[in-house]
Short mmCIF file of C-alpha atoms in Angstrom, two decimals:
data_model
loop_
_atom_site.label_atom_id
_atom_site.label_comp_id
_atom_site.label_asym_id
_atom_site.label_seq_id
_atom_site.Cartn_x
_atom_site.Cartn_y
_atom_site.Cartn_z
CA MET A 1 16.57 -2.73 -8.00
CA THR A 2 14.04 0.05 -7.85
CA ALA A 3 12.94 2.08 -10.87
CA ILE A 4 14.52 5.54 -11.09
CA THR A 5 12.22 8.22 -12.47
CA ARG A 6 12.61 11.88 -13.35
CA TRP A 7 11.08 12.68 -10.00
CA HIS A 8 13.97 10.92 -8.24
CA TRP A 9 16.50 12.85 -10.32
CA ALA A 10 14.74 16.14 -9.59
CA LEU A 11 14.60 15.35 -5.88
CA ALA A 12 18.29 14.44 -5.64
CA THR A 13 19.43 17.37 -7.78
CA GLY A 14 17.33 19.85 -5.82
CA PHE A 15 18.64 18.53 -2.50
CA TRP A 16 22.30 18.76 -3.46
CA LEU A 17 21.85 22.15 -5.13
CA PHE A 18 20.33 23.42 -1.90
CA LEU A 19 23.31 22.17 0.13
CA ALA A 20 25.71 23.65 -2.42
CA ALA A 21 23.95 27.03 -2.20
CA VAL A 22 24.16 26.96 1.59
CA TYR A 23 27.89 26.18 1.39
CA VAL A 24 28.55 28.93 -1.16
CA ALA A 25 26.81 31.43 1.10
CA GLN A 26 28.89 30.22 4.05
CA VAL A 27 32.19 30.50 2.15
CA LEU A 28 31.38 34.01 0.90
CA TRP A 29 30.46 35.07 4.42
CA ILE A 30 33.70 33.73 5.90
CA ALA A 31 35.74 35.30 3.09
CA GLN A 32 34.71 38.76 4.29
CA SER A 33 36.65 38.33 7.53
CA GLU A 34 39.25 35.67 6.74
CA ARG A 35 41.69 35.13 3.94
CA ILE A 36 40.81 31.89 2.20
CA ASN A 37 41.19 30.53 -1.30
CA VAL A 38 37.56 31.04 -2.28
CA GLY A 39 37.96 29.50 -5.75
CA ALA A 40 39.59 26.32 -4.46
CA ALA A 41 37.15 25.95 -1.57
CA LEU A 42 34.12 26.37 -3.83
CA THR A 43 35.50 24.07 -6.50
CA LEU A 44 36.28 21.34 -3.96
CA GLN A 45 32.91 21.43 -2.27
CA LEU A 46 30.80 21.99 -5.38
CA SER A 47 32.47 19.11 -7.19
CA TYR A 48 31.83 16.99 -4.10
CA TYR A 49 28.14 17.85 -4.09
CA ALA A 50 27.86 17.42 -7.88
CA ALA A 51 29.37 13.94 -7.64
CA TRP A 52 26.75 13.03 -5.08
CA VAL A 53 23.86 13.54 -7.52
CA PRO A 54 24.60 10.44 -9.66
CA ALA A 55 25.90 8.65 -6.57
CA THR A 56 22.51 9.17 -4.93
CA MET A 57 20.80 7.66 -7.98
CA VAL A 58 23.10 4.63 -7.83
CA ILE A 59 22.44 4.13 -4.12
CA TRP A 60 18.68 4.43 -4.56
CA ARG A 61 18.69 2.10 -7.54
CA PHE A 62 20.61 -0.69 -5.84
CA THR A 63 19.71 -0.36 -2.16
CA ALA A 64 16.24 1.21 -1.86
CA GLY A 65 14.54 -2.18 -2.04
CA TRP A 66 16.79 -3.76 0.57
CA VAL A 67 14.29 -3.94 3.42
CA PRO A 68 15.41 -6.58 5.96
CA GLU A 69 12.71 -8.83 7.36
CA THR A 70 14.81 -11.43 9.22
CA ALA A 71 18.06 -11.49 11.19
CA ALA A 72 19.81 -13.29 8.34
CA ALA A 73 18.56 -10.67 5.90
CA TRP A 74 19.98 -7.92 8.14
CA ARG A 75 23.47 -9.44 7.92
CA ARG A 76 23.33 -9.84 4.15
CA ILE A 77 22.06 -6.31 3.64
CA VAL A 78 24.71 -4.79 5.91
CA VAL A 79 27.43 -6.54 3.89
CA ARG A 80 25.92 -5.23 0.65
CA HIS A 81 25.69 -1.70 2.03
CA VAL A 82 29.33 -1.79 3.10
CA LEU A 83 30.34 -2.83 -0.42
CA ILE A 84 28.27 -0.08 -2.07
CA PHE A 85 29.57 2.49 0.42
CA VAL A 86 33.18 1.64 -0.35
CA ILE A 87 32.53 1.99 -4.09
CA VAL A 88 30.76 5.32 -3.62
CA LEU A 89 33.52 6.61 -1.32
CA VAL A 90 36.25 5.75 -3.82
CA VAL A 91 34.40 7.15 -6.86
CA VAL A 92 33.30 10.41 -5.22
CA THR A 93 36.79 10.98 -3.82
CA LEU A 94 38.40 10.27 -7.20
CA VAL A 95 36.09 12.81 -8.87
CA THR A 96 36.77 15.57 -6.34
CA THR A 97 40.49 14.89 -6.34
CA ALA A 98 40.69 14.93 -10.16
CA VAL A 99 38.80 18.23 -10.31
CA VAL A 100 40.51 20.08 -7.46
CA PHE A 101 44.11 18.79 -7.55
CA PRO A 102 45.16 20.75 -10.67
CA LEU A 103 43.85 23.98 -9.08
CA VAL A 104 45.62 23.66 -5.73
CA GLN A 105 48.79 21.89 -6.83
CA ILE A 106 51.89 23.56 -5.39
CA PRO A 107 55.58 22.72 -5.80
CA GLY A 108 56.60 20.12 -3.24
CA GLY A 109 52.98 19.45 -2.37
CA PRO A 110 51.26 16.08 -2.17
CA SER A 111 51.01 13.83 -5.19
CA PRO A 112 47.63 12.92 -6.69
CA SER A 113 47.60 9.59 -4.81
CA GLN A 114 48.52 11.31 -1.56
CA ALA A 115 45.78 13.89 -2.12
CA PHE A 116 43.33 11.07 -2.79
CA TRP A 117 44.14 9.33 0.50
CA MET A 118 44.04 12.63 2.35
CA GLN A 119 40.51 13.12 1.03
CA ILE A 120 39.59 9.56 2.06
CA ARG A 121 40.81 10.13 5.62
CA GLY A 122 39.38 13.65 5.87
CA ARG A 123 35.97 13.00 4.35
CA GLY A 124 35.40 9.31 5.07
CA TYR A 125 33.20 9.92 8.12
CA LEU A 126 31.19 12.60 6.30
CA THR A 127 30.69 10.32 3.30
CA LEU A 128 29.53 7.53 5.59
CA LEU A 129 27.01 9.84 7.25
CA ILE A 130 25.72 11.04 3.88
CA TYR A 131 25.50 7.47 2.61
CA ILE A 132 23.38 6.44 5.61
CA ILE A 133 21.03 9.38 5.04
CA VAL A 134 20.71 8.72 1.30
CA ALA A 135 20.21 4.95 1.69
CA GLY A 136 17.73 5.53 4.52
CA GLY A 137 15.80 7.98 2.33
CA GLY A 138 15.67 5.43 -0.48
CA THR A 139 14.38 2.76 1.91
CA ALA A 140 11.76 5.17 3.24
CA MET A 141 10.53 5.87 -0.29
CA THR A 142 10.37 2.13 -0.97
CA LEU A 143 8.32 1.55 2.18
CA GLN A 144 6.02 4.42 1.23
CA ASP A 145 5.54 2.96 -2.26
CA ARG A 146 4.76 -0.44 -0.77
CA TYR A 147 2.27 1.16 1.63
CA ARG A 148 0.52 2.88 -1.27
CA GLU A 149 0.48 -0.36 -3.25
CA ARG A 150 -1.07 -2.18 -0.30
CA GLN A 151 -3.65 0.58 0.09
CA ALA A 152 -4.51 0.32 -3.59
CA ALA A 153 -4.69 -3.48 -3.34
CA ALA A 154 -6.93 -3.21 -0.25
CA ALA A 155 -9.22 -0.76 -2.05
CA ALA A 156 -9.39 -3.08 -5.06
CA LEU A 157 -10.14 -6.01 -2.75
CA GLN A 158 -12.93 -4.06 -1.07
CA HIS A 159 -14.37 -3.26 -4.47
CA GLU A 160 -14.17 -6.90 -5.52
CA LEU A 161 -15.77 -7.95 -2.24
CA ALA A 162 -18.65 -5.53 -2.72
CA THR A 163 -19.07 -6.77 -6.28
CA ALA A 164 -19.01 -10.37 -5.07
CA ARG A 165 -21.68 -9.62 -2.47
CA LEU A 166 -23.91 -8.05 -5.08
CA GLN A 167 -23.30 -11.03 -7.33
CA ALA A 168 -24.20 -13.34 -4.47
CA LEU A 169 -27.43 -11.41 -4.07
CA ARG A 170 -28.19 -11.88 -7.76
CA ASN A 171 -27.25 -15.55 -7.66
CA HIS A 172 -29.12 -16.48 -4.50
CA LEU A 173 -32.24 -14.39 -4.88
CA GLU A 174 -34.32 -14.73 -8.00
CA PRO A 175 -35.18 -11.35 -9.53
CA HIS A 176 -38.80 -12.53 -9.69
CA PHE A 177 -38.73 -12.99 -5.92
CA LEU A 178 -37.84 -9.33 -5.42
CA PHE A 179 -40.42 -8.10 -7.92
CA ASN A 180 -43.13 -10.40 -6.57
CA SER A 181 -42.34 -9.33 -3.01
CA LEU A 182 -42.72 -5.69 -3.96
CA HIS A 183 -45.99 -6.47 -5.74
CA SER A 184 -47.23 -8.30 -2.65
CA ILE A 185 -46.37 -5.30 -0.50
CA ALA A 186 -48.14 -3.02 -2.97
CA ALA A 187 -51.21 -5.26 -2.88
CA LEU A 188 -51.31 -5.10 0.91
CA ALA A 189 -50.96 -1.33 0.74
CA ARG A 190 -53.91 -1.10 -1.67
CA ALA A 191 -55.92 -3.26 0.72
CA ASN A 192 -54.98 -0.82 3.49
CA ASP A 193 -53.30 -3.64 5.43
CA ILE A 194 -50.69 -1.46 7.12
CA ALA A 195 -49.57 -4.19 9.50
CA GLY A 196 -49.02 -6.56 6.57
CA VAL A 197 -47.02 -3.93 4.67
CA VAL A 198 -44.79 -3.34 7.68
CA ARG A 199 -44.34 -7.08 8.27
CA LEU A 200 -43.45 -7.92 4.66
CA THR A 201 -41.21 -4.90 4.28
CA GLY A 202 -39.33 -5.90 7.42
CA ASN A 203 -39.00 -9.50 6.22
CA LEU A 204 -37.74 -8.41 2.81
CA GLY A 205 -35.23 -6.06 4.46
CA ASP A 206 -34.04 -8.88 6.73
CA VAL A 207 -33.46 -11.19 3.75
CA LEU A 208 -31.54 -8.56 1.76
CA ARG A 209 -29.53 -7.46 4.78
CA TYR A 210 -28.53 -11.04 5.56
CA VAL A 211 -27.24 -11.54 2.03
CA LEU A 212 -25.34 -8.25 1.86
CA ASP A 213 -23.90 -8.47 5.40
CA SER A 214 -22.67 -12.07 5.06
CA ARG A 215 -18.92 -11.42 5.34
CA ASP A 216 -18.05 -14.98 6.37
CA VAL A 217 -18.29 -18.08 4.22
CA SER A 218 -20.13 -20.03 6.92
CA ALA A 219 -23.04 -19.44 9.27
CA ARG A 220 -25.02 -21.21 11.96
CA LEU A 221 -27.80 -23.44 10.67
CA ALA A 222 -30.18 -21.64 13.04
CA ASP A 223 -29.41 -18.33 11.30
CA GLU A 224 -30.04 -19.96 7.94
CA PHE A 225 -33.42 -21.22 9.15
CA ALA A 226 -34.28 -17.78 10.53
CA ILE A 227 -33.72 -16.14 7.14
CA VAL A 228 -35.73 -18.91 5.46
CA GLU A 229 -38.61 -18.10 7.82
CA ARG A 230 -38.50 -14.46 6.69
CA TYR A 231 -38.44 -15.60 3.07
CA LEU A 232 -41.40 -17.95 3.56
CA GLU A 233 -43.38 -15.23 5.31
CA ILE A 234 -43.16 -13.19 2.12
CA GLN A 235 -44.14 -16.18 0.03
CA ARG A 236 -47.16 -16.91 2.25
CA ALA A 237 -48.47 -13.41 1.60
CA ARG A 238 -48.16 -14.02 -2.12
CA HIS A 239 -49.54 -17.57 -2.33
CA ALA A 240 -52.05 -17.28 0.51
CA ASP A 241 -53.65 -20.65 1.35
CA ARG A 242 -51.73 -22.49 -1.39
CA LEU A 243 -48.64 -22.58 0.81
CA ALA A 244 -48.37 -24.30 4.18
CA VAL A 245 -44.91 -24.80 5.65
CA SER A 246 -43.64 -26.32 8.86
CA LEU A 247 -40.03 -25.78 9.89
CA THR A 248 -38.34 -28.13 12.35
CA LEU A 249 -34.73 -27.83 13.47
CA ALA A 250 -33.22 -30.23 15.98
CA PRO A 251 -31.61 -28.31 18.90
CA GLU A 252 -28.35 -30.22 18.52
CA ALA A 253 -28.13 -29.08 14.88
CA ALA A 254 -28.92 -25.41 15.52
CA HIS A 255 -25.27 -24.43 16.01
CA ALA A 256 -23.92 -26.51 13.13
CA SER A 257 -21.73 -24.54 10.74
CA VAL A 258 -22.93 -24.54 7.12
CA PRO A 259 -22.11 -22.44 4.02
CA VAL A 260 -23.85 -19.09 3.96
CA LEU A 261 -27.16 -19.13 2.05
CA VAL A 262 -27.12 -22.87 1.55
CA VAL A 263 -30.73 -23.41 2.69
CA GLN A 264 -32.63 -20.49 1.14
CA PRO A 265 -31.85 -21.36 -2.53
CA LEU A 266 -33.10 -24.92 -1.88
CA VAL A 267 -36.38 -23.62 -0.50
CA GLU A 268 -36.64 -21.11 -3.32
CA ASN A 269 -36.20 -23.82 -5.94
CA ALA A 270 -38.73 -26.02 -4.16
CA LEU A 271 -41.31 -23.24 -4.33
CA LYS A 272 -40.45 -22.43 -7.91
CA HIS A 273 -40.95 -25.99 -9.13
CA GLY A 274 -43.61 -27.09 -6.60
CA LEU A 275 -46.17 -24.32 -6.96
#
């Protein structure tokens, strides 16, 4: 069952009031050229429309969430809709008959039960059409609500993913590394080593971009070694001749799949504890 809010009541009431106003205008227009029982006609139709307001709420409450996803679900939902339709048809017809029959009763005319069945035969097809429209509208609102929920969930997931990436950056790159890298760049700038500033800035950008752009949980070992080379280039500028590194990667291992950022933290810890 779907939750019925004041907005649903306002929507249904406004819709049926609009149809009732259109019908009243039509009856008054016809009455100018034809002799009809205006009071009986208005009472019959207005009571019919008024009965549809709570009927619409019932249909939306019980059927709006019936969205078939398999062939078996289609059959079950059709059976349920038929049952709800029959109940709505009987109740709406009983209401209109109870309201109108005392006003149009004539000697020798139909009995209340006969009037009821006359209404069933005369308005059954119209009630079926209205039921399909109302139930379809409820399903459309349900699908729209689900779409909005999925959009909200996707936005929340994107936010969580961005947060996770930033957290990964914090976890995998020591804050001291960032600060020391910036200090190294500043030192090169003071020494007027423009080429060194450009090289270190590019290497630092490559390291940060690799961390932030790592959407997958795995990467090629060759890519991991490439980012380690950028990282070590920055460290060489900082430690000068204290650091000598040789990287060797077997060709058959270059395309091996490993967790993202599995190598760089190991090298970072080695430098931290070895120098």
